[in-house]
Amino acid sequence: MGYLNRLLLIALLAATSAAADTTSFDGQLAMEHIAQQMAFGPREPDNQQAKQRTLEYIERSLQPLNARLSRQHFAAYDLQGTNLWASFPVAGSNTATSERIMLGAHWDTRPHADRDRDKTRRLMAVPGANDGASGVAVLLEIARLLASKPAPITVDLIFFDLEDMGQINNRPFSIGARQFIAANPQYRPSAGIIVDMVCDKNLSIPRELFSQTRARPLMDQLWAIATRQGASAFKNSRGHYISDDHLPFLEAGIPVVDLIHYPFPTYWHTTEDSIDKCSGHSLKQVGNVLSDFIYTYGQNQAR
Ligand SMILES: [Zn+2]
């Protein structure tokens, strides 16, 4: 085979494998995003170096994908925080006002493992493989899909800081999400989905009750997709009322559903929230439901 032919073959093979890779959510790539975040240490206020590195990691992952990035700093409850907004606009759209959907996850981790069985460990930080890194990992893997195949609607990925400070020094949960809404009062996505604690090997996502009460049509759409896909992690049962980053949006009248593992796993808010609890298969179930929702957006409404 001549040199040119060989080059062509290599190019063809590369193109073929790239095309295969970009068509669906890759659970193993999502697992790698968890491992990378874990390597920085707990992403909590007393570990600013880990927080900086994590922010840079998320941005570095998104930059080559041509996402429009903006960091939004805020100060609240004696803390400094940063929300990161990555937008994948539909070609030709006016990004400020066009119809859009939001996917969100918190990128911080809880500074205190206050549910640890071992009392001496309760002031240690939660490593946050499931509670923090897993949601970020799903969003980053979705970003890879959005870059290779544009969605029919503008998609915003929002990485919220300071979700998990609740009940520490009388602070609430979802400080970052509330700050985001306050800073962007014009922001009105037609639908939003929060992913939180979605990597467990025995993933169980029942219908979270704030979402079910206030964003029922959107929730039904997501569960219909899950049923069609045979995504067994999605349980067609009543969950619990859970305070999470969807709540400030629901209070602002924006339909946002919380996909969250419940009952919480035994390692929740302990020092045992490590990557060995996670599974690429679970991440993929969630990723597949999200990508189906994104790419069929507009068709579901018509049905
Ligand atoms: Zn938490």
PDB file of N, CA, C and O in Angstrom, residues 116-154:
ATOM      1  N   ASP A 116     -20.734  10.365  59.480  1.00  0.00           N
ATOM      2  CA  ASP A 116     -19.789   9.253  59.626  1.00  0.00           C
ATOM      3  C   ASP A 116     -20.082   8.491  60.925  1.00  0.00           C
ATOM      4  O   ASP A 116     -20.376   9.092  61.951  1.00  0.00           O
ATOM      5  N   ARG A 117     -19.999   7.160  60.852  1.00  0.00           N
ATOM      6  CA  ARG A 117     -20.210   6.350  62.056  1.00  0.00           C
ATOM      7  C   ARG A 117     -19.136   6.642  63.097  1.00  0.00           C
ATOM      8  O   ARG A 117     -19.371   6.621  64.292  1.00  0.00           O
ATOM      9  N   ASP A 118     -17.935   6.905  62.603  1.00  0.00           N
ATOM     10  CA  ASP A 118     -16.798   7.193  63.475  1.00  0.00           C
ATOM     11  C   ASP A 118     -16.804   8.680  63.841  1.00  0.00           C
ATOM     12  O   ASP A 118     -16.541   9.540  62.998  1.00  0.00           O
ATOM     13  N   LYS A 119     -17.127   8.953  65.127  1.00  0.00           N
ATOM     14  CA  LYS A 119     -17.273  10.351  65.557  1.00  0.00           C
ATOM     15  C   LYS A 119     -16.018  11.172  65.315  1.00  0.00           C
ATOM     16  O   LYS A 119     -16.093  12.386  65.087  1.00  0.00           O
ATOM     17  N   THR A 120     -14.847  10.538  65.385  1.00  0.00           N
ATOM     18  CA  THR A 120     -13.593  11.276  65.239  1.00  0.00           C
ATOM     19  C   THR A 120     -13.388  11.739  63.792  1.00  0.00           C
ATOM     20  O   THR A 120     -12.496  12.538  63.526  1.00  0.00           O
ATOM     21  N   ARG A 121     -14.222  11.244  62.880  1.00  0.00           N
ATOM     22  CA  ARG A 121     -14.051  11.609  61.471  1.00  0.00           C
ATOM     23  C   ARG A 121     -15.085  12.639  61.000  1.00  0.00           C
ATOM     24  O   ARG A 121     -15.084  13.031  59.837  1.00  0.00           O
ATOM     25  N   ARG A 122     -15.957  13.051  61.907  1.00  0.00           N
ATOM     26  CA  ARG A 122     -17.085  13.883  61.463  1.00  0.00           C
ATOM     27  C   ARG A 122     -16.696  15.311  61.091  1.00  0.00           C
ATOM     28  O   ARG A 122     -17.484  16.004  60.454  1.00  0.00           O
ATOM     29  N   LEU A 123     -15.506  15.745  61.501  1.00  0.00           N
ATOM     30  CA  LEU A 123     -15.058  17.075  61.068  1.00  0.00           C
ATOM     31  C   LEU A 123     -14.182  16.993  59.825  1.00  0.00           C
ATOM     32  O   LEU A 123     -13.729  18.012  59.299  1.00  0.00           O
ATOM     33  N   MET A 124     -13.944  15.768  59.368  1.00  0.00           N
ATOM     34  CA  MET A 124     -13.188  15.612  58.118  1.00  0.00           C
ATOM     35  C   MET A 124     -14.107  15.892  56.924  1.00  0.00           C
ATOM     36  O   MET A 124     -15.325  15.866  57.047  1.00  0.00           O
ATOM     37  N   ALA A 125     -13.494  16.137  55.786  1.00  0.00           N
ATOM     38  CA  ALA A 125     -14.278  16.465  54.593  1.00  0.00           C
ATOM     39  C   ALA A 125     -14.799  15.200  53.919  1.00  0.00           C
ATOM     40  O   ALA A 125     -14.174  14.139  53.991  1.00  0.00           O
ATOM     41  N   VAL A 126     -15.942  15.326  53.263  1.00  0.00           N
ATOM     42  CA  VAL A 126     -16.486  14.244  52.438  1.00  0.00           C
ATOM     43  C   VAL A 126     -15.697  14.215  51.121  1.00  0.00           C
ATOM     44  O   VAL A 126     -15.572  15.255  50.470  1.00  0.00           O
ATOM     45  N   PRO A 127     -15.170  13.058  50.714  1.00  0.00           N
ATOM     46  CA  PRO A 127     -14.412  13.015  49.450  1.00  0.00           C
ATOM     47  C   PRO A 127     -15.285  13.347  48.229  1.00  0.00           C
ATOM     48  O   PRO A 127     -14.802  13.925  47.258  1.00  0.00           O
ATOM     49  N   GLY A 128     -16.577  12.957  48.290  1.00  0.00           N
ATOM     50  CA  GLY A 128     -17.531  13.412  47.281  1.00  0.00           C
ATOM     51  C   GLY A 128     -17.405  12.810  45.893  1.00  0.00           C
ATOM     52  O   GLY A 128     -17.537  13.511  44.895  1.00  0.00           O
ATOM     53  N   ALA A 129     -17.178  11.485  45.832  1.00  0.00           N
ATOM     54  CA  ALA A 129     -17.204  10.831  44.513  1.00  0.00           C
ATOM     55  C   ALA A 129     -18.628  10.832  43.977  1.00  0.00           C
ATOM     56  O   ALA A 129     -18.888  11.237  42.838  1.00  0.00           O
ATOM     57  N   ASN A 130     -19.556  10.372  44.822  1.00  0.00           N
ATOM     58  CA  ASN A 130     -20.953  10.355  44.433  1.00  0.00           C
ATOM     59  C   ASN A 130     -21.575  11.737  44.625  1.00  0.00           C
ATOM     60  O   ASN A 130     -22.179  12.293  43.708  1.00  0.00           O
ATOM     61  N   ASP A 131     -21.402  12.297  45.833  1.00  0.00           N
ATOM     62  CA  ASP A 131     -22.033  13.565  46.196  1.00  0.00           C
ATOM     63  C   ASP A 131     -21.162  14.733  45.740  1.00  0.00           C
ATOM     64  O   ASP A 131     -20.455  15.343  46.536  1.00  0.00           O
ATOM     65  N   GLY A 132     -21.222  15.018  44.462  1.00  0.00           N
ATOM     66  CA  GLY A 132     -20.442  16.113  43.890  1.00  0.00           C
ATOM     67  C   GLY A 132     -19.863  15.719  42.540  1.00  0.00           C
ATOM     68  O   GLY A 132     -20.340  16.138  41.494  1.00  0.00           O
ATOM     69  N   ALA A 133     -18.850  14.844  42.580  1.00  0.00           N
ATOM     70  CA  ALA A 133     -18.135  14.529  41.338  1.00  0.00           C
ATOM     71  C   ALA A 133     -19.009  13.829  40.294  1.00  0.00           C
ATOM     72  O   ALA A 133     -18.825  14.037  39.088  1.00  0.00           O
ATOM     73  N   SER A 134     -19.967  12.999  40.739  1.00  0.00           N
ATOM     74  CA  SER A 134     -20.734  12.215  39.754  1.00  0.00           C
ATOM     75  C   SER A 134     -21.600  13.104  38.859  1.00  0.00           C
ATOM     76  O   SER A 134     -21.677  12.884  37.642  1.00  0.00           O
ATOM     77  N   GLY A 135     -22.222  14.116  39.435  1.00  0.00           N
ATOM     78  CA  GLY A 135     -23.051  15.011  38.622  1.00  0.00           C
ATOM     79  C   GLY A 135     -22.215  15.803  37.634  1.00  0.00           C
ATOM     80  O   GLY A 135     -22.587  15.952  36.459  1.00  0.00           O
ATOM     81  N   VAL A 136     -21.079  16.286  38.095  1.00  0.00           N
ATOM     82  CA  VAL A 136     -20.163  17.023  37.214  1.00  0.00           C
ATOM     83  C   VAL A 136     -19.711  16.120  36.065  1.00  0.00           C
ATOM     84  O   VAL A 136     -19.664  16.536  34.902  1.00  0.00           O
ATOM     85  N   ALA A 137     -19.396  14.867  36.401  1.00  0.00           N
ATOM     86  CA  ALA A 137     -18.916  13.927  35.386  1.00  0.00           C
ATOM     87  C   ALA A 137     -19.968  13.711  34.304  1.00  0.00           C
ATOM     88  O   ALA A 137     -19.647  13.673  33.109  1.00  0.00           O
ATOM     89  N   VAL A 138     -21.228  13.579  34.708  1.00  0.00           N
ATOM     90  CA  VAL A 138     -22.307  13.389  33.725  1.00  0.00           C
ATOM     91  C   VAL A 138     -22.392  14.608  32.800  1.00  0.00           C
ATOM     92  O   VAL A 138     -22.484  14.479  31.577  1.00  0.00           O
ATOM     93  N   LEU A 139     -22.320  15.801  33.388  1.00  0.00           N
ATOM     94  CA  LEU A 139     -22.409  17.012  32.561  1.00  0.00           C
ATOM     95  C   LEU A 139     -21.230  17.117  31.587  1.00  0.00           C
ATOM     96  O   LEU A 139     -21.411  17.498  30.426  1.00  0.00           O
ATOM     97  N   LEU A 140     -20.037  16.771  32.044  1.00  0.00           N
ATOM     98  CA  LEU A 140     -18.865  16.874  31.158  1.00  0.00           C
ATOM     99  C   LEU A 140     -18.956  15.869  30.008  1.00  0.00           C
ATOM    100  O   LEU A 140     -18.534  16.163  28.886  1.00  0.00           O
ATOM    101  N   GLU A 141     -19.481  14.697  30.289  1.00  0.00           N
ATOM    102  CA  GLU A 141     -19.616  13.702  29.223  1.00  0.00           C
ATOM    103  C   GLU A 141     -20.729  14.118  28.246  1.00  0.00           C
ATOM    104  O   GLU A 141     -20.600  13.933  27.036  1.00  0.00           O
ATOM    105  N   ILE A 142     -21.801  14.710  28.759  1.00  0.00           N
ATOM    106  CA  ILE A 142     -22.848  15.256  27.882  1.00  0.00           C
ATOM    107  C   ILE A 142     -22.250  16.356  26.991  1.00  0.00           C
ATOM    108  O   ILE A 142     -22.580  16.466  25.806  1.00  0.00           O
ATOM    109  N   ALA A 143     -21.346  17.148  27.556  1.00  0.00           N
ATOM    110  CA  ALA A 143     -20.715  18.228  26.777  1.00  0.00           C
ATOM    111  C   ALA A 143     -19.978  17.662  25.574  1.00  0.00           C
ATOM    112  O   ALA A 143     -20.011  18.239  24.477  1.00  0.00           O
ATOM    113  N   ARG A 144     -19.319  16.527  25.768  1.00  0.00           N
ATOM    114  CA  ARG A 144     -18.595  15.907  24.645  1.00  0.00           C
ATOM    115  C   ARG A 144     -19.580  15.543  23.522  1.00  0.00           C
ATOM    116  O   ARG A 144     -19.287  15.735  22.341  1.00  0.00           O
ATOM    117  N   LEU A 145     -20.752  15.045  23.889  1.00  0.00           N
ATOM    118  CA  LEU A 145     -21.760  14.701  22.877  1.00  0.00           C
ATOM    119  C   LEU A 145     -22.262  15.961  22.172  1.00  0.00           C
ATOM    120  O   LEU A 145     -22.415  15.982  20.944  1.00  0.00           O
ATOM    121  N   LEU A 146     -22.518  17.010  22.950  1.00  0.00           N
ATOM    122  CA  LEU A 146     -23.056  18.256  22.376  1.00  0.00           C
ATOM    123  C   LEU A 146     -22.080  18.854  21.374  1.00  0.00           C
ATOM    124  O   LEU A 146     -22.487  19.449  20.374  1.00  0.00           O
ATOM    125  N   ALA A 147     -20.787  18.697  21.649  1.00  0.00           N
ATOM    126  CA  ALA A 147     -19.783  19.260  20.736  1.00  0.00           C
ATOM    127  C   ALA A 147     -19.750  18.496  19.423  1.00  0.00           C
ATOM    128  O   ALA A 147     -19.505  19.074  18.368  1.00  0.00           O
ATOM    129  N   SER A 148     -20.006  17.190  19.481  1.00  0.00           N
ATOM    130  CA  SER A 148     -19.902  16.405  18.249  1.00  0.00           C
ATOM    131  C   SER A 148     -21.210  16.389  17.484  1.00  0.00           C
ATOM    132  O   SER A 148     -21.220  16.250  16.270  1.00  0.00           O
ATOM    133  N   LYS A 149     -22.315  16.544  18.196  1.00  0.00           N
ATOM    134  CA  LYS A 149     -23.611  16.556  17.520  1.00  0.00           C
ATOM    135  C   LYS A 149     -24.475  17.638  18.156  1.00  0.00           C
ATOM    136  O   LYS A 149     -24.973  17.471  19.271  1.00  0.00           O
ATOM    137  N   PRO A 150     -24.643  18.753  17.465  1.00  0.00           N
ATOM    138  CA  PRO A 150     -25.403  19.867  18.053  1.00  0.00           C
ATOM    139  C   PRO A 150     -26.832  19.452  18.403  1.00  0.00           C
ATOM    140  O   PRO A 150     -27.452  18.665  17.697  1.00  0.00           O
ATOM    141  N   ALA A 151     -27.334  19.977  19.505  1.00  0.00           N
ATOM    142  CA  ALA A 151     -28.699  19.690  19.946  1.00  0.00           C
ATOM    143  C   ALA A 151     -29.673  20.594  19.200  1.00  0.00           C
ATOM    144  O   ALA A 151     -29.277  21.635  18.672  1.00  0.00           O
ATOM    145  N   PRO A 152     -30.960  20.214  19.145  1.00  0.00           N
ATOM    146  CA  PRO A 152     -31.951  21.064  18.472  1.00  0.00           C
ATOM    147  C   PRO A 152     -32.345  22.296  19.292  1.00  0.00           C
ATOM    148  O   PRO A 152     -33.171  23.089  18.840  1.00  0.00           O
ATOM    149  N   ILE A 153     -31.775  22.428  20.460  1.00  0.00           N
ATOM    150  CA  ILE A 153     -32.093  23.561  21.334  1.00  0.00           C
ATOM    151  C   ILE A 153     -30.819  23.949  22.077  1.00  0.00           C
ATOM    152  O   ILE A 153     -29.932  23.114  22.280  1.00  0.00           O
ATOM    153  N   THR A 154     -30.746  25.224  22.477  1.00  0.00           N
ATOM    154  CA  THR A 154     -29.592  25.659  23.267  1.00  0.00           C
ATOM    155  C   THR A 154     -29.573  24.910  24.593  1.00  0.00           C
ATOM    156  O   THR A 154     -30.596  24.779  25.261  1.00  0.00           O
TER     157      THR A 154
END
